[in-house]
XYZ file of C-alpha atoms in Angstrom:
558
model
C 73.168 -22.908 25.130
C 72.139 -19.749 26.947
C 70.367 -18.113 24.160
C 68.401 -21.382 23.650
C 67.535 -21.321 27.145
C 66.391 -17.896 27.047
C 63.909 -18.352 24.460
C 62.991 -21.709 26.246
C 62.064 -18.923 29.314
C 60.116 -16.380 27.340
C 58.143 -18.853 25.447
C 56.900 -20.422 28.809
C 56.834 -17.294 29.953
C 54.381 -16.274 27.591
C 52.341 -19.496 27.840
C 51.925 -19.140 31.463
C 50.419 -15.880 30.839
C 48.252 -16.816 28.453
C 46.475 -20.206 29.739
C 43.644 -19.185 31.875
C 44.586 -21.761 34.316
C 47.501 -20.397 35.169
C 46.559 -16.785 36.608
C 45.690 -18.012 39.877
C 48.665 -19.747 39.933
C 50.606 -16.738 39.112
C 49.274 -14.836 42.138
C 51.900 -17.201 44.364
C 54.656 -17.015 41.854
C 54.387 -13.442 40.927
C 57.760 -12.573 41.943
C 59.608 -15.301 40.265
C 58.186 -14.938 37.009
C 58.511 -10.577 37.131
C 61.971 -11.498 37.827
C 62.525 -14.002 34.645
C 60.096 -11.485 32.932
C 62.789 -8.392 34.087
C 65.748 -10.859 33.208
C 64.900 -11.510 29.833
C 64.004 -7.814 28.463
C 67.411 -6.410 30.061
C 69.651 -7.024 28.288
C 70.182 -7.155 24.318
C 71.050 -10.821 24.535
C 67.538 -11.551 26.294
C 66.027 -9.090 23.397
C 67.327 -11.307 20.847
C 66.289 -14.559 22.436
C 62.892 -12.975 23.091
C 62.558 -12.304 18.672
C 63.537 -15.922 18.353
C 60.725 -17.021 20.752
C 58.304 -15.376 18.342
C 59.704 -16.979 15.218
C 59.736 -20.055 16.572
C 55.637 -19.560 17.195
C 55.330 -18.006 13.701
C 57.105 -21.624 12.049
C 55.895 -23.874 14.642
C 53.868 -26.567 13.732
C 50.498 -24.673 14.662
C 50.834 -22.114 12.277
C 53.411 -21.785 9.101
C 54.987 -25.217 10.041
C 52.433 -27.608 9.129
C 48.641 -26.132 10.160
C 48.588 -23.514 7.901
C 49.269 -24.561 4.344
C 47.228 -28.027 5.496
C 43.655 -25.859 5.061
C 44.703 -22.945 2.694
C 45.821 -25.631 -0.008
C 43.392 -27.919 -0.258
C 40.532 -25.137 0.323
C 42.050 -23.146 -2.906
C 40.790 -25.169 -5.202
C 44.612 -25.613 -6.917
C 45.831 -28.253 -4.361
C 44.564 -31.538 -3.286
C 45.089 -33.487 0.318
C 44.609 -36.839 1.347
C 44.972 -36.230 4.955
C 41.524 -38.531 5.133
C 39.141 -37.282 7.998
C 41.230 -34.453 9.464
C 40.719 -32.622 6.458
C 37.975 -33.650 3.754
C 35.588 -31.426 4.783
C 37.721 -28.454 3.461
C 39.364 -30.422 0.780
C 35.130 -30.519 -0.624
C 34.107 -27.004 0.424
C 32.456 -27.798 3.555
C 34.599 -26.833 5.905
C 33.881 -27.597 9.844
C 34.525 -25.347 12.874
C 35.438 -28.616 14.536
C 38.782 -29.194 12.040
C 41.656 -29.792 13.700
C 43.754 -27.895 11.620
C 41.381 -24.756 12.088
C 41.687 -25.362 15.935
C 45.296 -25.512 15.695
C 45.671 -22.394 13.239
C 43.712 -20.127 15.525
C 45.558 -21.177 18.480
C 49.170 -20.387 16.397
C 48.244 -17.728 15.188
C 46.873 -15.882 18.839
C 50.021 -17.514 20.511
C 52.138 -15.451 17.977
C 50.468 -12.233 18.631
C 50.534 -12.984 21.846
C 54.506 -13.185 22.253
C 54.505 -10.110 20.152
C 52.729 -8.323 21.950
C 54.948 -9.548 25.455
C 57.934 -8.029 23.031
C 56.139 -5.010 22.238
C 54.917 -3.812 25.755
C 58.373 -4.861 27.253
C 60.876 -3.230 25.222
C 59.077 0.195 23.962
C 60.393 1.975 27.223
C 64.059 0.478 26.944
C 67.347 2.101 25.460
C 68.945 -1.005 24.667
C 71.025 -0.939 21.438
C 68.770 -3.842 19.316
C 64.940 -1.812 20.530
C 64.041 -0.724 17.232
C 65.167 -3.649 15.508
C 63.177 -5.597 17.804
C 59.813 -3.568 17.747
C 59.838 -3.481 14.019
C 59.922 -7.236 13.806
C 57.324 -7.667 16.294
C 54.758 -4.893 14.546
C 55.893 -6.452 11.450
C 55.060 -10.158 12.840
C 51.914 -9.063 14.817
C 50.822 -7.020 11.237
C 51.033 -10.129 9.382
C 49.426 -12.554 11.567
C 46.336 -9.977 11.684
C 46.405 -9.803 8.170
C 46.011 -13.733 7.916
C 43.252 -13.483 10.589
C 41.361 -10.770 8.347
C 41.456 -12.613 5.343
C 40.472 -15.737 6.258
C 38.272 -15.004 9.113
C 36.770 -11.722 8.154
C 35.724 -10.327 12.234
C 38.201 -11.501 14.866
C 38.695 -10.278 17.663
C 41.537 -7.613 18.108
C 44.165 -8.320 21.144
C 46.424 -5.518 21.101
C 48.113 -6.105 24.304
C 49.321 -9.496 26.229
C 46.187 -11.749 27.317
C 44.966 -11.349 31.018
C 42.215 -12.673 32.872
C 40.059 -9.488 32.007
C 40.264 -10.013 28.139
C 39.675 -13.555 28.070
C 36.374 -13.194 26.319
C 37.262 -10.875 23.796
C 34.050 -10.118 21.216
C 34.972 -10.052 17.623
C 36.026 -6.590 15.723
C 34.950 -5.205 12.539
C 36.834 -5.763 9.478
C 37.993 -2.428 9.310
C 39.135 -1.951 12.824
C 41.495 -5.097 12.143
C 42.949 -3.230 8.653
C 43.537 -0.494 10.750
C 45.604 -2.403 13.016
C 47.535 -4.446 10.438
C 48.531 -1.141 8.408
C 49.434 0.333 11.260
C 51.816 -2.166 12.870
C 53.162 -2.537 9.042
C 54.040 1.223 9.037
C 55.866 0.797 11.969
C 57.669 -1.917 10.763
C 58.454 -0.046 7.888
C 59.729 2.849 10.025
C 62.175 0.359 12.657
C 63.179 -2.588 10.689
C 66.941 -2.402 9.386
C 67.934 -1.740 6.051
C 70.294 -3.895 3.940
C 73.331 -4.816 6.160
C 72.335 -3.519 9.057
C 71.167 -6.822 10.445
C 71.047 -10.733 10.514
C 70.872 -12.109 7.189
C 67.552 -14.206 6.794
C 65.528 -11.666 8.616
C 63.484 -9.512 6.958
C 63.943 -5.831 6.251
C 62.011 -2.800 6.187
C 61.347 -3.259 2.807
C 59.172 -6.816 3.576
C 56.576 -4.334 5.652
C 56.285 -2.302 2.129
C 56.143 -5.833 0.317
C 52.824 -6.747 2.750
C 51.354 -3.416 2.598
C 51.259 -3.237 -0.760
C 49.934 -6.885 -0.973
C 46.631 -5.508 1.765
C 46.125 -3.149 -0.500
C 45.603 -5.021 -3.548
C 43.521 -7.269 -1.507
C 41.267 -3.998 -0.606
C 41.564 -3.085 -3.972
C 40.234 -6.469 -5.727
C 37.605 -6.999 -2.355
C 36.773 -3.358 -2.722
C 36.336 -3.544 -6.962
C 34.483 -7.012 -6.120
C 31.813 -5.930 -3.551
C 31.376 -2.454 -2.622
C 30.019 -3.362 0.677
C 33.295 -5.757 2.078
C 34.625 -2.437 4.189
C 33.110 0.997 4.995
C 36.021 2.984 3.941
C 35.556 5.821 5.845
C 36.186 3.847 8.919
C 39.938 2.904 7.434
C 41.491 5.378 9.116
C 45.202 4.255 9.087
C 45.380 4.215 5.809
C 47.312 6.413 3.103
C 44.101 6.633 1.182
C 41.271 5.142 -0.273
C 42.865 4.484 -3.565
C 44.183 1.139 -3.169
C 45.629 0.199 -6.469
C 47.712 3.582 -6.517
C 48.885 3.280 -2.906
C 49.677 -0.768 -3.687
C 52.297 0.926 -6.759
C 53.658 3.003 -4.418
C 54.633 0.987 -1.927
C 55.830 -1.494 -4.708
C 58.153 0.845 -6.192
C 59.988 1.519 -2.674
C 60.744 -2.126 -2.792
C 61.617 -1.800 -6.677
C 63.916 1.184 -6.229
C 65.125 1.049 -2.923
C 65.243 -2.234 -1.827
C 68.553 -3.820 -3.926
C 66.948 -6.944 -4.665
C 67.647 -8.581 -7.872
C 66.334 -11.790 -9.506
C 68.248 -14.800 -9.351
C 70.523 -15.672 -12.806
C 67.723 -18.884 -12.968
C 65.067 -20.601 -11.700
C 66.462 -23.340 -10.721
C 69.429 -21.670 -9.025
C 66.555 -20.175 -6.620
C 65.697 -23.727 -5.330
C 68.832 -25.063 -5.565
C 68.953 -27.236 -2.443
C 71.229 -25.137 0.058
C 70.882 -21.932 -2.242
C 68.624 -19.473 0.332
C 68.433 -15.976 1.461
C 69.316 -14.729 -1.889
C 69.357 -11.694 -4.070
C 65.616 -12.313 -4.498
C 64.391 -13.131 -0.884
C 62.225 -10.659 1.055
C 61.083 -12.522 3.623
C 61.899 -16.441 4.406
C 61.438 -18.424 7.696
C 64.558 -19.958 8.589
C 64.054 -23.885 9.369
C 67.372 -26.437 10.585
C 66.856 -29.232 12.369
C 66.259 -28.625 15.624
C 66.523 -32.263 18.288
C 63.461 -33.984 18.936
C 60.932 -30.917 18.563
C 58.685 -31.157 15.687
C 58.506 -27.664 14.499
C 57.851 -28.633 10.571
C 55.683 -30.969 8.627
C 56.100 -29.440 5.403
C 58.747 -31.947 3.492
C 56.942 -35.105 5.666
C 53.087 -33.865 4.029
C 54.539 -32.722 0.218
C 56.726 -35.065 -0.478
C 57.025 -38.553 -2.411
C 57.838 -40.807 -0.545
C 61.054 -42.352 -1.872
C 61.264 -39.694 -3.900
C 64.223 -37.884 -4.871
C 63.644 -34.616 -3.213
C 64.332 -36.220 0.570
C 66.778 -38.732 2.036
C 65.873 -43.015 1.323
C 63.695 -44.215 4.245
C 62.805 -40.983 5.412
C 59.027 -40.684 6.473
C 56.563 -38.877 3.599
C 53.120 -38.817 3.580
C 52.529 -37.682 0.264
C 49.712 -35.576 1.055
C 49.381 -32.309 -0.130
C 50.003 -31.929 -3.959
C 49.251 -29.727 -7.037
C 45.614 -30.248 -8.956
C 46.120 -32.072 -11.958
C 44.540 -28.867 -13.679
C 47.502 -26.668 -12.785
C 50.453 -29.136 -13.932
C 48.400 -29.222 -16.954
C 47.848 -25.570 -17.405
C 51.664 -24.997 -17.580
C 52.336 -27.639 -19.668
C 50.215 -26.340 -21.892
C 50.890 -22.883 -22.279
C 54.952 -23.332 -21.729
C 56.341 -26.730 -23.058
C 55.923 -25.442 -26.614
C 53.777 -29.304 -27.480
C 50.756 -28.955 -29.528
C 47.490 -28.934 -27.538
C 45.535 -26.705 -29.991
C 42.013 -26.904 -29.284
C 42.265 -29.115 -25.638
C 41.693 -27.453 -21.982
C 43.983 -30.258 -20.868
C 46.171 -32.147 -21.529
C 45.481 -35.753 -21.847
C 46.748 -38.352 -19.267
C 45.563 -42.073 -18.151
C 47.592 -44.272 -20.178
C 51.160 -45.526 -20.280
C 51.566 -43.282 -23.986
C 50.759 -40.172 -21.962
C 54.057 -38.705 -21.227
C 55.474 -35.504 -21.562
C 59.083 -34.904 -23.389
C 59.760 -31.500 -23.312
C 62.568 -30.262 -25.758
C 64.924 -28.346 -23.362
C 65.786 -25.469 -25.605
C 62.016 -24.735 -26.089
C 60.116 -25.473 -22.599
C 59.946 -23.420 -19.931
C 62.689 -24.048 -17.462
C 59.790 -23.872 -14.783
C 57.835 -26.876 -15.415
C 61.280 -29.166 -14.241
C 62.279 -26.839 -10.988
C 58.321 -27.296 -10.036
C 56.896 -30.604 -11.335
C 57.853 -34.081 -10.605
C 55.790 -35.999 -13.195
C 55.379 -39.045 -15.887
C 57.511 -41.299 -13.474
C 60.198 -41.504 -10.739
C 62.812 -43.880 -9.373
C 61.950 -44.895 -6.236
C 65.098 -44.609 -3.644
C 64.274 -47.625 -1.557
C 64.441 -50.241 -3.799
C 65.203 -48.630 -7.596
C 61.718 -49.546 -9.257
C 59.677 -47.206 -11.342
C 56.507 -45.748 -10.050
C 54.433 -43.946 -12.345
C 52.719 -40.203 -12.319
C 50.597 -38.122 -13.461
C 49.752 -38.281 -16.430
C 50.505 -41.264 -17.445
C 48.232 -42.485 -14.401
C 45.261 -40.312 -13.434
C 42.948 -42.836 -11.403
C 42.500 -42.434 -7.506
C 45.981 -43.570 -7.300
C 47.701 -41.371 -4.947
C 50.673 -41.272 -7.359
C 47.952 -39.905 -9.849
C 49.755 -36.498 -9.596
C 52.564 -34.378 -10.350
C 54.276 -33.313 -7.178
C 55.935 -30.268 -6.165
C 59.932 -30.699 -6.752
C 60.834 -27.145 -5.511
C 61.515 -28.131 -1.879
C 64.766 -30.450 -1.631
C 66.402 -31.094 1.323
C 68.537 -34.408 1.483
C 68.993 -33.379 5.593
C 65.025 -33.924 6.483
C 64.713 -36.046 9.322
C 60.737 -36.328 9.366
C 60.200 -33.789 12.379
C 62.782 -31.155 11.038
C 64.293 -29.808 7.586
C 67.007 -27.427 6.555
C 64.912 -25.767 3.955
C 63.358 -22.475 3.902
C 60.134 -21.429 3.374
C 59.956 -18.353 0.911
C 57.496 -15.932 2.179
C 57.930 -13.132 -0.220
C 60.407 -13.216 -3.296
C 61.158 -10.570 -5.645
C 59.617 -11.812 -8.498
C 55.838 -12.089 -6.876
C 56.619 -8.049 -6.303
C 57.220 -7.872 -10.249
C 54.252 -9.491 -11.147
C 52.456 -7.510 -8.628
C 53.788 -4.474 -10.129
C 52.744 -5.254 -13.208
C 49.150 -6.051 -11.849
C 49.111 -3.321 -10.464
C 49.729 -1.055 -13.659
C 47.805 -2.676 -15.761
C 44.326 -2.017 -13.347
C 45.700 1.696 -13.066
C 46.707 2.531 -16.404
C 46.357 -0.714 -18.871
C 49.288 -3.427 -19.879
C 51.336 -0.894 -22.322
C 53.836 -0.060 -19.196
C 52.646 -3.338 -17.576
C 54.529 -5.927 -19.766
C 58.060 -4.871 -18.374
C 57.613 -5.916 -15.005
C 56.266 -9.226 -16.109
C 58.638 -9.571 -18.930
C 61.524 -9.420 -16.272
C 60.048 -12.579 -14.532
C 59.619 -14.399 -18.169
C 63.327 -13.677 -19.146
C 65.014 -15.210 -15.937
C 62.838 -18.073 -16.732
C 63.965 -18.293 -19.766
C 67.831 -18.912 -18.471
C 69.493 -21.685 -17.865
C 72.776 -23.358 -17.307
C 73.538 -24.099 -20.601
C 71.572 -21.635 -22.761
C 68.096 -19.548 -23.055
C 64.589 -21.491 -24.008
C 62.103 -20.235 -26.300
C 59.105 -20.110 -23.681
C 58.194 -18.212 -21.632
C 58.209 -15.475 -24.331
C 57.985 -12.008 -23.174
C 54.247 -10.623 -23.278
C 53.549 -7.271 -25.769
C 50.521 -5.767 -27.411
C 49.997 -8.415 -29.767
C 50.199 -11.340 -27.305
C 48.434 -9.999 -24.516
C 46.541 -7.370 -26.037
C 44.143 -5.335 -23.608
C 43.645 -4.759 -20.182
C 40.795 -7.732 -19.582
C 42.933 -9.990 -20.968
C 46.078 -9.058 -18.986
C 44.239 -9.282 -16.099
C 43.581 -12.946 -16.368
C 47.215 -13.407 -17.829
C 48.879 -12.609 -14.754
C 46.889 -14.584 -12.472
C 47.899 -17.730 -14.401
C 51.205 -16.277 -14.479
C 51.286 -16.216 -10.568
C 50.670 -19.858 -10.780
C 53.497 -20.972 -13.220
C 56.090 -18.871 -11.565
C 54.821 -18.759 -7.543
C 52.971 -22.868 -7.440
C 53.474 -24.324 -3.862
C 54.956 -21.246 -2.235
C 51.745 -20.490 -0.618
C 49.738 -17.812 -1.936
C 47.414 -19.889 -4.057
C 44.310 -19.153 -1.439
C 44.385 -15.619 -0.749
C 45.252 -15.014 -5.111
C 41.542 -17.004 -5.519
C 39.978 -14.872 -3.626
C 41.356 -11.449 -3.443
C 39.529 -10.403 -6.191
C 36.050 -11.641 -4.905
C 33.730 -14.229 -4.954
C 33.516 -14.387 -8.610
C 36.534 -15.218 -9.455
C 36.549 -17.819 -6.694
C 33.801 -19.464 -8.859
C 35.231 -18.443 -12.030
C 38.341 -20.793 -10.844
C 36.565 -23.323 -9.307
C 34.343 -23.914 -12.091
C 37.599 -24.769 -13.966
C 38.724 -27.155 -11.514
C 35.014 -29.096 -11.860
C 35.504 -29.048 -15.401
C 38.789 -30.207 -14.743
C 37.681 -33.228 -12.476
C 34.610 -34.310 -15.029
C 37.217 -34.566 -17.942
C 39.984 -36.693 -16.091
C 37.192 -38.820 -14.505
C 35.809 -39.250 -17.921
C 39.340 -40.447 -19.635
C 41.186 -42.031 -16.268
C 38.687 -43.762 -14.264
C 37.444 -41.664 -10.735
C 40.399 -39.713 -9.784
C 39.066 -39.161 -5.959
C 39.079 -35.289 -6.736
C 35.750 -33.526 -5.475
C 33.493 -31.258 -7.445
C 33.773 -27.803 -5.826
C 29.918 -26.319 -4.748
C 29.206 -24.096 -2.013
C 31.382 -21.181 -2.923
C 29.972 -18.271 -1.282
C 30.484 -19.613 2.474
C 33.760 -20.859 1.679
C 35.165 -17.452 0.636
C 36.501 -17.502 4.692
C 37.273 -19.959 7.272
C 34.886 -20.803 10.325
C 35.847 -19.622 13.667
C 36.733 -22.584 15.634
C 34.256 -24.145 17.863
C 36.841 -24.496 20.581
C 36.782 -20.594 21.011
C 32.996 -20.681 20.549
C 32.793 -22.641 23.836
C 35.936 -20.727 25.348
C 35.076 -17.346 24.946
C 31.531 -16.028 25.928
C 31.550 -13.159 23.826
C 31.747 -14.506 20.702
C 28.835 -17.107 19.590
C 29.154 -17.576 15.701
């Protein structure tokens, strides 16, 4: 009860210092708040409660808890949302600076520095035992949160140090001076995190800063390969070097060699309801049900309702789900079925179902999907799926069936979100080699991601196979291999915007051009499925600024 009310103190604590309306305010109550202030960062209880205060921000509802995935999704052109009004405009590519899950995104995401920050200017001159533990997770925290800033903002401005009444209006930074800041808090991390068992289990280790680092630069490195003119590099002065894809593989193979993390025996052991922080886990926010505070939306907008991933009568909206484009994609390249000659597969009638022979199919496809039909939990009737509907039916989908968690009380859930895993660091790897040196040492990184899929309880399947010269023969078309491959082993765990546009606005087109193609054919053999056609691509490559710090901060006007 103390703890909680600790980080109950620092998170008003930082509040009240960052609300504009409070500073005149604070001039009477100076002393009582340098006292909690003084209270808090003394001792290594206070420390702690302070690091949970910042978590909580990080998964609150405004950012990772429900705001976040709500416009990456839908605006990756792999997920659609029904969400209506709140969110259509980025849903279609024409995203608003009035959407309220921009607003609320922006706002999470400066709150979070913004506690960092508190942490990090309040415990760099203390000797208490848990300081370095601390700093790293704020750098690591404050890295990341810039990172998401950068990429879907481009210029933003930079706050380096707790908001006061001076840095209100705050003009927007260069794109470079905001890489320089997320590699260097990253470094940092890297430097002051704990290594394996030197800390709580669930939080991440120094080995999650190399994870992210090496993800920034891949993203510099496919930006950078993309369009020459996305960063001056000589202004990137926090960085190793200039050669992104080689400093991505090194900072890979720390977490490779070093790190002790090993892939789970299966697939479906990893989202085994209950089953988290594992041998593969990197970096996870820790969710559990926490009162009457909504911290989470994720279960309440993903899942079916009455579905059989969440407790009977529980509240689901059943709004965020899979294309039908990427359910078919794996189907077709994993379930070992017949669809020679077809881009997808077909769906609209009662006959299209998919049986999958077990000892063939790609485990995958079962932990992911929920699709052809389920039994609904209130009442025991049948409700059909995708694809044996595909109208504007909202069932006309396959939903994710990853995220289980019979606790979920519509405001809270048990279940984790998985941030970073092992495998995406595989796959990574083997991106990675193949852009500096071509797939023939690529296909065993990959190859140890296709044979745990392979396992299961009972036996091993047929697909995935393991990729080789004759499969996947040349660099081009391992290139496009993996990136498919990051959506069969990675869908719904949140990396399905920044993967469409990491390697430029090409690509981005190349994938929504799919998705249109996509769209015209199930409209064409299922009635109007509701999905939009994808234009606009260029100005949807970032996000808007929000129009509520437009008007709030005079420095910044676009």
């Amino acid at each position: 009860m103390k703890n909680t009310k600790l980080i109950i103190i620092f998170l008003v604590l930082v509040a009240f210092f960052s609300c504009e309306d409070s500073f005149e305010k604070a001039l009477t109550d100076e002393p009582i708040n340098l006292f909690t202030q003084a209270q808090i960062f003394s001792t290594e209880e206070g420390l702690e409660s302070a690091v949970n205060g910042m978590y909580f921000n990080l998964q609150d509802f405004g950012y990772y808890g429900a705001s976040h995935y709500l416009l990456t999704w839908p605006h990756s052109a792999k997920f659609f949302s029904n969400q209506g009004s709140l969110n259509v405009d980025v849903g279609s590519f024409n995203t608003q600076n009035t959407n309220v899950n921009l607003d609320r995104l922006w706002a999470g995401m400066y709150k979070t520095i913004n506690t960092a920050n508190t942490l990090i200017q309040n415990i760099e001159n203390t000797d208490l035992a848990n300081k370095d533990t601390s700093l790293g997770q704020a750098y690591f925290i404050r890295g990341l949160t810039y990172y998401n800033l950068v990429r879907h903002f481009g210029e933003v401005p930079i706050r380096a140090e707790s908001t006061t009444t001076e840095t209100l209006n705050l003009a927007k930074s260069p794109i470079e001076d905001v890489f320089n800041l997320v590699f260097h808090d990253f470094k940092l991390a890297a430097q002051l995190l704990p290594d394996r068992g030197e800390y709580l289990v669930g939080r991440p280790l120094k080995y999650a800063a190399n994870g992210y680092m090496a993800d920034a630069y891949m993203w510099l490195a496919g930006k950078d390969g993309a369009d020459a003119s996305y960063i001056e590099e000589s202004k990137l002065t926090e960085l190793n070097s200039t050669n992104f894809w080689e400093e991505a593989k090194d900072q890979l193979d720390i977490v490779i060699n070093d790190g002790g993390y090993n892939l789970t025996p299966t697939y479906s052991e990893l989202w085994a309801e209950g089953n988290e922080n594992t041998s593969e886990s990197i970096f996870e926010l820790q969710y559990g049900h926490t009162g009457d505070v909504r911290v989470s939306a994720f279960l309440r907008d993903i899942s079916l309702r009455h579905g059989p991933t969440i407790p009977p009568a529980t509240l689901a909206f059943n709004r965020v789900k899979p294309n039908k484009e990427i359910f078919s994609d794996h189907i077709i390249q994993y379930s070992g079925l017949d669809y020679s000659g077809q881009d997808f597969i077909p769906a609209g009638t009662i006959t299209d179902i998919i049986t999958l022979n077990p000892s063939i199919a790609d485990p995958r496809i079962n932990t992911t999907f929920i699709y052809n039909s389920f039994i609904r939990t209130n009442n025991g009737s049948v409700a059909n799926l995708f694809p044996r509907i595909s109208g504007r039916n909202n069932f006309a989908r396959a939903f994710l069936n990853k995220y289980s968690d019979q606790t979920y009380i519509s405001i809270s859930q048990e279940v984790n979100l998985r941030m970073l895993r092992y495998a995406d660091i595989l796959l990574r790897r083997a991106e990675v080699e193949n852009e500096l040196n071509g797939p023939t040492n690529a296909y065993q990184y990959v190859n140890q991601v296709l044979g745990r899929a392979r396992n299961t309880a009972t036996g091993t399947t047929v697909e995935p196979a393991d990729w080789n010269a004759t499969s996947v023969t040349d660099q081009d078309t391992f290139r496009a291999r993996i990136m498919k491959e990051r959506d069969y082993e990675l869908c719904g765990e949140g990396h399905e915007w920044y993967d469409v546009r990491r390697r430029g606005v090409n690509y981005l087109q190349e994938v929504v051009d799919y998705h249109n193609a996509a769209v015209n054919f199930y409209n064409s053999s299922g009635g109007n499925t509701g999905d939009f056609i994808l234009e606009n691509v260029e100005n949807e490559m970032t996000f808007p600024i929000p129009l509520s710090e437009i008007t709030g901060n005079n420095l910044i006007n676009d």
